[in-house]
Short mmCIF file of C-alpha atoms in Angstrom, two decimals:
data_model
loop_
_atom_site.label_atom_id
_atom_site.label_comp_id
_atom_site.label_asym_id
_atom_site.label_seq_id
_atom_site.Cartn_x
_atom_site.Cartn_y
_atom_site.Cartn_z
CA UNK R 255 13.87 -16.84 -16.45
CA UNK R 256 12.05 -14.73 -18.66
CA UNK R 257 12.12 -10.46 -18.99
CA UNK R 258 8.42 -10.57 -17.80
CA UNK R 259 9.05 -13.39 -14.56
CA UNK R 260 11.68 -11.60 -14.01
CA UNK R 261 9.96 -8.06 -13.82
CA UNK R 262 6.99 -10.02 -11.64
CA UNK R 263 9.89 -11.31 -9.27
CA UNK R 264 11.73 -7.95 -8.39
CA UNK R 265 7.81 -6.62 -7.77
CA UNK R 266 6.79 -9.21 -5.45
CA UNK R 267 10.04 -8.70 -3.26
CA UNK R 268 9.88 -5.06 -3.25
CA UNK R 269 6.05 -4.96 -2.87
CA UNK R 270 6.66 -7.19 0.08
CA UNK R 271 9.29 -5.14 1.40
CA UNK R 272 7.38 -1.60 1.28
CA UNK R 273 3.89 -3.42 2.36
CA UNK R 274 4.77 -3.52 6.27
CA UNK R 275 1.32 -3.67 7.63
CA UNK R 276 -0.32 -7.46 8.03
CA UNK R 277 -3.85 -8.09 6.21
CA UNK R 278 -5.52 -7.74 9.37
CA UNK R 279 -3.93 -4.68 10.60
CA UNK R 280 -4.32 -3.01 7.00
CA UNK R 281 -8.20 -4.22 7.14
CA UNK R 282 -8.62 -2.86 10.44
CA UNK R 283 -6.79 0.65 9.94
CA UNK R 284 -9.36 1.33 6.82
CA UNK R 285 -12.32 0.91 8.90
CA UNK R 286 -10.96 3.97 11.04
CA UNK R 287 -11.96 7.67 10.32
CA UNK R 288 -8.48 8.44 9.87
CA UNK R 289 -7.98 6.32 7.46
CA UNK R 290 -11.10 7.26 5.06
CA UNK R 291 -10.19 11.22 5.41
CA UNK R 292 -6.74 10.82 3.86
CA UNK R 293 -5.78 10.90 0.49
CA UNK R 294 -7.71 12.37 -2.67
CA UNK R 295 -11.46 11.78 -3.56
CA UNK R 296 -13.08 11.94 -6.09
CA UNK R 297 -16.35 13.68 -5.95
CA UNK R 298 -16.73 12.75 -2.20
CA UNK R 299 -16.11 9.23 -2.83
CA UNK R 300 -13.84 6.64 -1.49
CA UNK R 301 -10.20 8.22 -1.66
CA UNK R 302 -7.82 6.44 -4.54
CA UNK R 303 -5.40 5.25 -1.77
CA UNK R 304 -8.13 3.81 0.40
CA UNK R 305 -9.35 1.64 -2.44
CA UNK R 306 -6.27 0.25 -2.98
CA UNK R 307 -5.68 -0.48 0.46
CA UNK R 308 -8.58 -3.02 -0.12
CA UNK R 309 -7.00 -4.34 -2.55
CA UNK R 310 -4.05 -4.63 -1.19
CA UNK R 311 -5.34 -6.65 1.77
CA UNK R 312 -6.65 -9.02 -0.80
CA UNK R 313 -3.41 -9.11 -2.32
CA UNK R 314 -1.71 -10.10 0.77
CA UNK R 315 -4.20 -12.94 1.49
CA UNK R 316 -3.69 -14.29 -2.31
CA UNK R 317 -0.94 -17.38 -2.84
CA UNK R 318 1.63 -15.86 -5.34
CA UNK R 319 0.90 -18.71 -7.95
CA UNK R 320 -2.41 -17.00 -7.82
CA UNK R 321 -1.53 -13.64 -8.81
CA UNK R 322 -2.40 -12.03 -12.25
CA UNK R 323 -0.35 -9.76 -14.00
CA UNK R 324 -3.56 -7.43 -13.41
CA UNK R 325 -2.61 -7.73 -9.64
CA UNK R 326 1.14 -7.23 -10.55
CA UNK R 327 0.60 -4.22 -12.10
CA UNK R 328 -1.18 -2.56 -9.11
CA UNK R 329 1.38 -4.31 -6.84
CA UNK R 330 3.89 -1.85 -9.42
CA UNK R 331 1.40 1.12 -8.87
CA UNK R 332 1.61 0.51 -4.94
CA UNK R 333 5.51 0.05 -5.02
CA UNK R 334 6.00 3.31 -6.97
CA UNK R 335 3.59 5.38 -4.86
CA UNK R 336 5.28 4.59 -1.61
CA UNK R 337 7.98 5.26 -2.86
CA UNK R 338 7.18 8.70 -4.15
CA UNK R 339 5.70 9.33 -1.20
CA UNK R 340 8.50 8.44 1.33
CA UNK R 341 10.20 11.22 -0.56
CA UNK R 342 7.81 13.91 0.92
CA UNK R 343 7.96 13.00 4.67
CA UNK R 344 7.62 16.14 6.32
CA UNK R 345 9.81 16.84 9.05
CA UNK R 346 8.75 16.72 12.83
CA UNK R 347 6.68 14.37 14.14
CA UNK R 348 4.61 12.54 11.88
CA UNK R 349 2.66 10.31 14.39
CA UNK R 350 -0.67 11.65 13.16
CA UNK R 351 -0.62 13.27 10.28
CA UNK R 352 -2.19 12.97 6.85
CA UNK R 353 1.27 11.95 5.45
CA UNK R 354 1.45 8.78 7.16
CA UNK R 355 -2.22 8.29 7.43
CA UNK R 356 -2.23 8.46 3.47
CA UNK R 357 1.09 5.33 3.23
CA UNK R 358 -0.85 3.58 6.17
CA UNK R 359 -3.81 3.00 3.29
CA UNK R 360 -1.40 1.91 0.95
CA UNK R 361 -0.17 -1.06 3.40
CA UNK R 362 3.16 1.06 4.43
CA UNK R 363 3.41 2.16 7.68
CA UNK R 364 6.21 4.50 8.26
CA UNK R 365 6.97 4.20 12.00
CA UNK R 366 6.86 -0.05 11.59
CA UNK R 367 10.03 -0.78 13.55
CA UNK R 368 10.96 2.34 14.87
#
């Protein structure tokens, strides 16, 4: 296996891992209010993490023989935000707060399971 399939085959498992919402529930969760006032915008636009929630969901719904190295590299950019984020969790109850509202539009939804 090659560096590069390689690289493409650890992202696709961990991408898969740290994704924990379904295309549908992902789609449905950006359509809310919640979900479009979380995260940074620029100048009053859609917020960064909202966008690639949409493109996440398309992600999702593409067959992995599909998948560009375009579309690996944001599955890389998605990976290493929720990570980075996870990081931050604030203590307490973070039910409904901008924390979780923010992962929620990058596919990760932190109370998934508990």
């Amino acid at each position: 296996m090659s560096a590069v399939a390689a690289d493409d085959e650890e992202t696709w498992n961990e991408f898969r891992k740290l994704v924990t919402m379904t295309p549908g529930d992902l789609e449905k969760w950006l359509g809310t209010d919640e979900s479009r006032s979380a995260g940074q915008h620029k100048d009053g636009g859609e917020s960064t993490g909202h966008a690639s929630g949409r493109r996440i969901v398309e992600l999702l719904r593409t067959r992995r023989a599909d998948l560009t190295e375009d579309d690996y590299a944001h599955m890389r950019k998605v990976v290493g935000y929720i990570h980075r984020h996870l990081a931050q969790r604030p203590s307490g109850d973070v039910t409904d707060t901008r924390w979780r509202h923010s992962l929620m539009n990058w596919g990760h939804d932190p109370l998934a399971g508990d």
